[in-house]
Coordinates of C-alpha atoms in Angstrom, one line a residue:
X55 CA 0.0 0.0 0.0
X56 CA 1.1 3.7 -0.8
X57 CA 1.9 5.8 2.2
X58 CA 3.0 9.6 1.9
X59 CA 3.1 12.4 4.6
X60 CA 2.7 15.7 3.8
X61 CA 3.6 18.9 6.4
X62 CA 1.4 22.0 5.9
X63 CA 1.3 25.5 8.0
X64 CA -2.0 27.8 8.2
X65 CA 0.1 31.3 9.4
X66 CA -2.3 34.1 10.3
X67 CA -0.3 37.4 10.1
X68 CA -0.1 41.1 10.7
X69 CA -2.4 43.8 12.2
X70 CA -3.6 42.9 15.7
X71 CA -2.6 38.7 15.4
X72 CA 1.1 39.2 17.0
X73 CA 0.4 41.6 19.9
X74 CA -3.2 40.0 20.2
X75 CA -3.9 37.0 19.2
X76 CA -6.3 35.6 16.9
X77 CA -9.9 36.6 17.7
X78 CA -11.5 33.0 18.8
X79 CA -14.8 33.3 16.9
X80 CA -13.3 34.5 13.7
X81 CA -10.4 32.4 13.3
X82 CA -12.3 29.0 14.4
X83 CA -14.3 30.0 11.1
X84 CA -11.4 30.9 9.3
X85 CA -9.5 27.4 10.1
X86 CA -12.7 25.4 9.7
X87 CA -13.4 26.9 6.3
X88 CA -9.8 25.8 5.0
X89 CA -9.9 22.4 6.9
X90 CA -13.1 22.1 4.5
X91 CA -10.8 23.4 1.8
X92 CA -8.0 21.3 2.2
X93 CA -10.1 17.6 2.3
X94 CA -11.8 18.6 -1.1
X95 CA -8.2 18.9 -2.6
X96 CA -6.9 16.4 -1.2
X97 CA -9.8 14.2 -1.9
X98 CA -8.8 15.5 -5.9
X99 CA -5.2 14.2 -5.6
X100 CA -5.9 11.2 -4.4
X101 CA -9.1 10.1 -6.5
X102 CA -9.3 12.6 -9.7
X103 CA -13.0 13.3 -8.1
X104 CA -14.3 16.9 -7.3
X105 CA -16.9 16.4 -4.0
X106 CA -18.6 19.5 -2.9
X107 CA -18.9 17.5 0.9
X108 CA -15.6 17.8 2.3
X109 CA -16.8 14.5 5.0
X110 CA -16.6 12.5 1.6
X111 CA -12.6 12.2 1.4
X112 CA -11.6 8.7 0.6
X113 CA -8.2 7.5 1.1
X114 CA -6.2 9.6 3.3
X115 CA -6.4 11.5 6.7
X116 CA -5.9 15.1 7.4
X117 CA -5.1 15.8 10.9
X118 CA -3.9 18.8 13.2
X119 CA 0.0 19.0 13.9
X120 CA 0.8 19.5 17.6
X121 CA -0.1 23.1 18.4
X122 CA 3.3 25.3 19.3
X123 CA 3.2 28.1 22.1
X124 CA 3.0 31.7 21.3
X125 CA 2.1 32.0 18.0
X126 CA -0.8 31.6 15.9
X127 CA 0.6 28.6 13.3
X128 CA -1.3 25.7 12.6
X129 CA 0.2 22.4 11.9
X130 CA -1.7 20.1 9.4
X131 CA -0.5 16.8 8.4
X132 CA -1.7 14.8 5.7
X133 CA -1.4 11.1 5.7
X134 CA -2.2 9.8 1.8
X135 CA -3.0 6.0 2.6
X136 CA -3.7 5.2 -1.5
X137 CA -1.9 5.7 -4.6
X138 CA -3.1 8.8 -6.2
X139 CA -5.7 8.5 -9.3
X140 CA -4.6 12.1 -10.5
X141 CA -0.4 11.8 -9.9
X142 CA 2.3 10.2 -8.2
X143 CA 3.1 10.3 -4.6
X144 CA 5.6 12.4 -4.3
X145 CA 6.1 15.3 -2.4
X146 CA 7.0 17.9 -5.0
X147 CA 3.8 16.5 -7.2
X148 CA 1.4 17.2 -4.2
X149 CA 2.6 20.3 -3.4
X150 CA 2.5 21.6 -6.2
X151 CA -1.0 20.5 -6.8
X152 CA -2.0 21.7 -3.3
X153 CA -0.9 25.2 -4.7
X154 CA -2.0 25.0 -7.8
X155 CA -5.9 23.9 -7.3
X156 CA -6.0 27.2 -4.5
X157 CA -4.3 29.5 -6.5
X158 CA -6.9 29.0 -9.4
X159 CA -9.6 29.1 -6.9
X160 CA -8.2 32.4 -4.9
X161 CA -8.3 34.0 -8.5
X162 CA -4.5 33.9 -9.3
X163 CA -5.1 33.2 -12.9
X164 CA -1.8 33.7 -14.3
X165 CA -0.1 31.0 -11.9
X166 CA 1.0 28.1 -13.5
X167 CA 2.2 24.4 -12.1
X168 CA 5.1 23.9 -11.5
X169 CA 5.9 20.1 -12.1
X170 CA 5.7 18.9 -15.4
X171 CA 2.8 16.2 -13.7
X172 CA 0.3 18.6 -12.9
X173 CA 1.2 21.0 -15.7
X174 CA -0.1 17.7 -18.3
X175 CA -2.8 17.4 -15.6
X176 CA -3.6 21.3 -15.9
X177 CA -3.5 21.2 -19.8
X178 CA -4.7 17.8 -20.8
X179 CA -8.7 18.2 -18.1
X180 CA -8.1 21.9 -17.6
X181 CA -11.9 21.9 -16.5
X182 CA -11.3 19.7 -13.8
X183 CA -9.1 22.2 -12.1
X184 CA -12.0 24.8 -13.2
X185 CA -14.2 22.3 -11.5
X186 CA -12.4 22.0 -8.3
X187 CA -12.3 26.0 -8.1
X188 CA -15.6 26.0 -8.0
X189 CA -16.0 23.1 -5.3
X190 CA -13.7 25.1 -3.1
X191 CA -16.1 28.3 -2.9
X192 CA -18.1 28.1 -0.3
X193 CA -15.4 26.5 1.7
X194 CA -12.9 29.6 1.2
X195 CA -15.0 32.5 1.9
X196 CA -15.7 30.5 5.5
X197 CA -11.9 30.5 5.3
X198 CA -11.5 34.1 4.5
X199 CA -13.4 35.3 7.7
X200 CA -10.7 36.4 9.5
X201 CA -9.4 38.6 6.7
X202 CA -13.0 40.0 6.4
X203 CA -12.6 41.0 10.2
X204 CA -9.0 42.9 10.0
X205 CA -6.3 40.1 9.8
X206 CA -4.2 40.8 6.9
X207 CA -3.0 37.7 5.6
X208 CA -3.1 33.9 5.8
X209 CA -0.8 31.6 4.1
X210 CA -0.8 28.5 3.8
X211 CA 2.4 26.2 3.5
X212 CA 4.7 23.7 3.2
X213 CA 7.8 23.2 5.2
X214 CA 10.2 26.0 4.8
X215 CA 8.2 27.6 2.0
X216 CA 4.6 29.5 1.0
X217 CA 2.4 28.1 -1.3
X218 CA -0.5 30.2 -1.5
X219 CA -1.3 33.6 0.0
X220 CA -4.9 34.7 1.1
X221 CA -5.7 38.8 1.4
X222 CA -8.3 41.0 1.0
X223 CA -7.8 40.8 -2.8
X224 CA -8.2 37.2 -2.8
X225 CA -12.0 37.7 -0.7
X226 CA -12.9 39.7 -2.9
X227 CA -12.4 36.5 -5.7
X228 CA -13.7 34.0 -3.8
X229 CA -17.1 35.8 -2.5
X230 CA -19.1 35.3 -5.7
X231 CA -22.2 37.5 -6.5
X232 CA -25.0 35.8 -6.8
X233 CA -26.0 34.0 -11.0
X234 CA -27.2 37.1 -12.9
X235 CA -30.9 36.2 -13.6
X236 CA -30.8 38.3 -17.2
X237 CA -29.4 36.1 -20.1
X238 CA -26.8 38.0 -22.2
X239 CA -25.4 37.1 -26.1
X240 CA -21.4 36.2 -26.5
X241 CA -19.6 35.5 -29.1
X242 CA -16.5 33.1 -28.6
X243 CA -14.7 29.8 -29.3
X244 CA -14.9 26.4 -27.0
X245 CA -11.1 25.8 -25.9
X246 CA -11.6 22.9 -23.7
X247 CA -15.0 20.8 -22.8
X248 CA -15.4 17.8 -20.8
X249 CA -18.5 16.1 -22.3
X250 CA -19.1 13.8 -19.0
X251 CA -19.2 16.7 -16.7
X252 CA -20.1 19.5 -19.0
X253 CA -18.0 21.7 -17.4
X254 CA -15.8 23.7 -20.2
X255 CA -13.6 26.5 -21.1
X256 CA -14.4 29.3 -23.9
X257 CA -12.7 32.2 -25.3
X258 CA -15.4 35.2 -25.5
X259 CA -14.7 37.9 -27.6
X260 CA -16.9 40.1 -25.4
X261 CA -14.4 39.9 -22.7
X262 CA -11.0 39.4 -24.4
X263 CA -10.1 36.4 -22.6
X264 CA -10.6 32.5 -21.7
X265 CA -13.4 32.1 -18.8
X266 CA -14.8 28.6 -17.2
X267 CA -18.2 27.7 -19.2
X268 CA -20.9 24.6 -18.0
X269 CA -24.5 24.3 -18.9
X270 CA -27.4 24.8 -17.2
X271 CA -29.7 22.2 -16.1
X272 CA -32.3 23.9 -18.9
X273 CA -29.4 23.3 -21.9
X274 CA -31.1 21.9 -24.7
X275 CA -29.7 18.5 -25.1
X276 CA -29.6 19.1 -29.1
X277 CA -27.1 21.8 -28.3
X278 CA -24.4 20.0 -26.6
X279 CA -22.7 19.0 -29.7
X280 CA -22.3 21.9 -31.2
X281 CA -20.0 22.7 -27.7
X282 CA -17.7 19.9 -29.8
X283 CA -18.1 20.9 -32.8
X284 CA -16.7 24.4 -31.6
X285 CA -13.7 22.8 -29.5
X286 CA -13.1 20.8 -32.8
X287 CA -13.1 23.3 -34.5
X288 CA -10.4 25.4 -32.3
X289 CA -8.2 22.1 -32.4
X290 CA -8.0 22.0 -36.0
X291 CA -8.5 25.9 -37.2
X292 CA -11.6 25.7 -38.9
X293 CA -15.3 27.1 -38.0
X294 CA -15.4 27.6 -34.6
X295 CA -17.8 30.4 -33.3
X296 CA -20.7 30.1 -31.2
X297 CA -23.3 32.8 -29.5
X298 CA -23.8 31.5 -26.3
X299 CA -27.2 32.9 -24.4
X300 CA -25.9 33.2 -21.4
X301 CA -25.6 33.9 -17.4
X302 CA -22.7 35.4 -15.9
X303 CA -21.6 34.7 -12.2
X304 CA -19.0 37.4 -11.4
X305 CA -17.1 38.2 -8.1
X306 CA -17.4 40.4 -5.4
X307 CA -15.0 43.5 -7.3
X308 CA -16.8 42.5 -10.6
X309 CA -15.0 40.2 -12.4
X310 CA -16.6 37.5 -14.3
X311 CA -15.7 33.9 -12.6
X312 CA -17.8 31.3 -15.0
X313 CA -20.4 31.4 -17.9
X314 CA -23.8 29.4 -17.2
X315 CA -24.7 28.3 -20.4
X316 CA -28.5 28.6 -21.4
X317 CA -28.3 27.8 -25.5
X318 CA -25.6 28.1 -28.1
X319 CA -25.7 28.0 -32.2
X320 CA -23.6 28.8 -34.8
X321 CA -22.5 31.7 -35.1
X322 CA -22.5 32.2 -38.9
X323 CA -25.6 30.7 -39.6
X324 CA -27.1 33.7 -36.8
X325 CA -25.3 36.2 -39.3
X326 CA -26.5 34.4 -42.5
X327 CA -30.1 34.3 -41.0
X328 CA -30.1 37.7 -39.8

C-alpha cells in the first residue's frame, strides 16, 4: 500500500494577530473553512474526483499538527493511505497541486504548475481544475473570515516555503455575486469541454479572454454538440464560433468567474439568417 506524509502550515499574520492574538470566533471560522478546503483537494489528488462534501474524502487522513506556544501557526499533516488517481506520490507533485488547485480558486489566474505532472494534468482536463475551483467556494469564503474582520494575511504552506497567500484581494475572488438572472449574447470559441461533466472552457470575444463555461440544467440536449463541434473546431483551425445565451456569475469586485450556459448556435448561420 502507498503511504505519503505531507507537512502544511496555516500562518495568520499582521495587524492585531502578533500583539493579540487571533480573535476565537473569527479564526475557528477561518480554520474550519480551510480544513473544508484542504479535504476537497486532497480528496482531488488522491481520486481525480471533485466532491462538494468535504466529510466524503476517501483515502487519506488530514489531521492537526501539535499546536506550538506563542504563535498563531497551525500544523496540518496529511497522511495519503492510496496511490493517487490524478499523480504520483511524491512530495514535490502534491505540493505543487496543493498550490496549484488554491491558487486558481483564490483567483491567481496567471499562476502556473510547477511540475511537469500537474502541468499535463492542468492542460490535458483543464476543467477539472475549473471544477475544483468552483468546489472550493463556499469552503474559502468561511476561510476568508478572519481577513474580512482585519487580519491581513493567511498563508498557507509547506515546510520552509509559501504556497498560496490569502488577502483581501483574494475575498474579494472567492465571494461570488449571486447567478445574474438576465441572459446576455457572447460571441467566442470552445477551448476545452469535458463532455461527462459538461463543465468547459471558452474564449469570449466580449471579454477578451478564456473564462470557465458549464451548462445549465435547462441546456437543450440538441445543443451540446455543437460545444464539440466548436472545441473541434479550435483544435483543428476551422469554424469555430458560437453565440452563447448566457448567465454570468462574477465576483465580489466585478469580475466575471464562470459562464452558465442557457443555449448556443452557430455563429455564422445567426449572421447568415439575420
Amino acid at each position: 500500500m502507498a503511504k505519503g506524509q505531507f507537512g502544511l502550515k496555516l500562518r495568520f499574520s499582521g495587524g492585531q494577530v502578533e500583539k493579540r492574538g487571533l480573535d476565537l470566533y473569527d479564526g475557528a471560522t477561518s480554520f474550519y473553512g480551510f480544513a473544508q478546503a484542504l479535504q476537497i483537494v486532497v480528496h482531488a489528488y488522491v481520486n481525480k474526483e471533485v466532491v462538494s462534501r468535504a466529510t466524503a474524502l476517501r483515502g487519506a487522513e488530514v489531521y492537526f499538527g501539535a499546536p506550538r506556544q506563542g504563535s498563531v501557526i497551525i500544523d496540518i499533516v496529511a497522511f495519503i493511505e492510496t496511490y493517487p488517481a490524478t499523480l504520483a506520490l511524491a512530495a514535490p507533485i502534491f505540493y505543487d497541486f496543493v498550490k496549484h488547485s488554491f491558487s486558481k480558486a483564490a483567483g491567481y489566474l496567471t499562476s502556473e504548475p510547477e511540475t511537469p505532472q500537474v502541468s499535463k494534468l492542468s492542460t490535458d482536463d483543464e476543467p477539472f481544475f475549473d471544477e475544483l475551483a468552483e468546489a472550493l467556494e463556499g469552503s474559502l469564503q468561511r476561510g476568508h473570515r478572519s481577513i474580512d474582520h482585519g487580519v491581513p494575511t493567511i498563508s498557507l504552506e509547506r515546510p520552509r516555503s509559501s504556497l498560496v497567500i490569502f488577502n483581501k484581494q483574494t475575498s474579494e475572488w472567492v465571494h461570488t455575486r449571486d447567478e445574474n438572472p438576465d441572459v446576455a449574447k457572447f460571441t467566442g470559441n470552445v477551448t476545452r469541454y469535458n463532455s461527462i461533466t459538461g463543465n468547459g472552457r471558452a474564449y469570449i470575444r466580449q471579454l477578451g479572454k478564456i473564462v470557465p463555461i458549464r451548462p445549465s440544467s435547462a441546456f437543450p440536449v440538441g445543443s451540446k454538440g455543437l460545444l464539440t463541434w466548436s472545441l473541434h473546431g479550435n483544435n483543428v483551425i476551422t469554424d469555430k464560433e458560437l453565440e452563447f445565451d448566457a448567465r454570468r456569475i462574477d465576483s465580489a469586485r466585478g469580475d466575471v468567474k464562470r459562464l452558465i450556459l442557457v443555449d448556443c448556435r452557430q455563429a455564422a448561420l445567426t449572421t447568415m439568417t439575420a
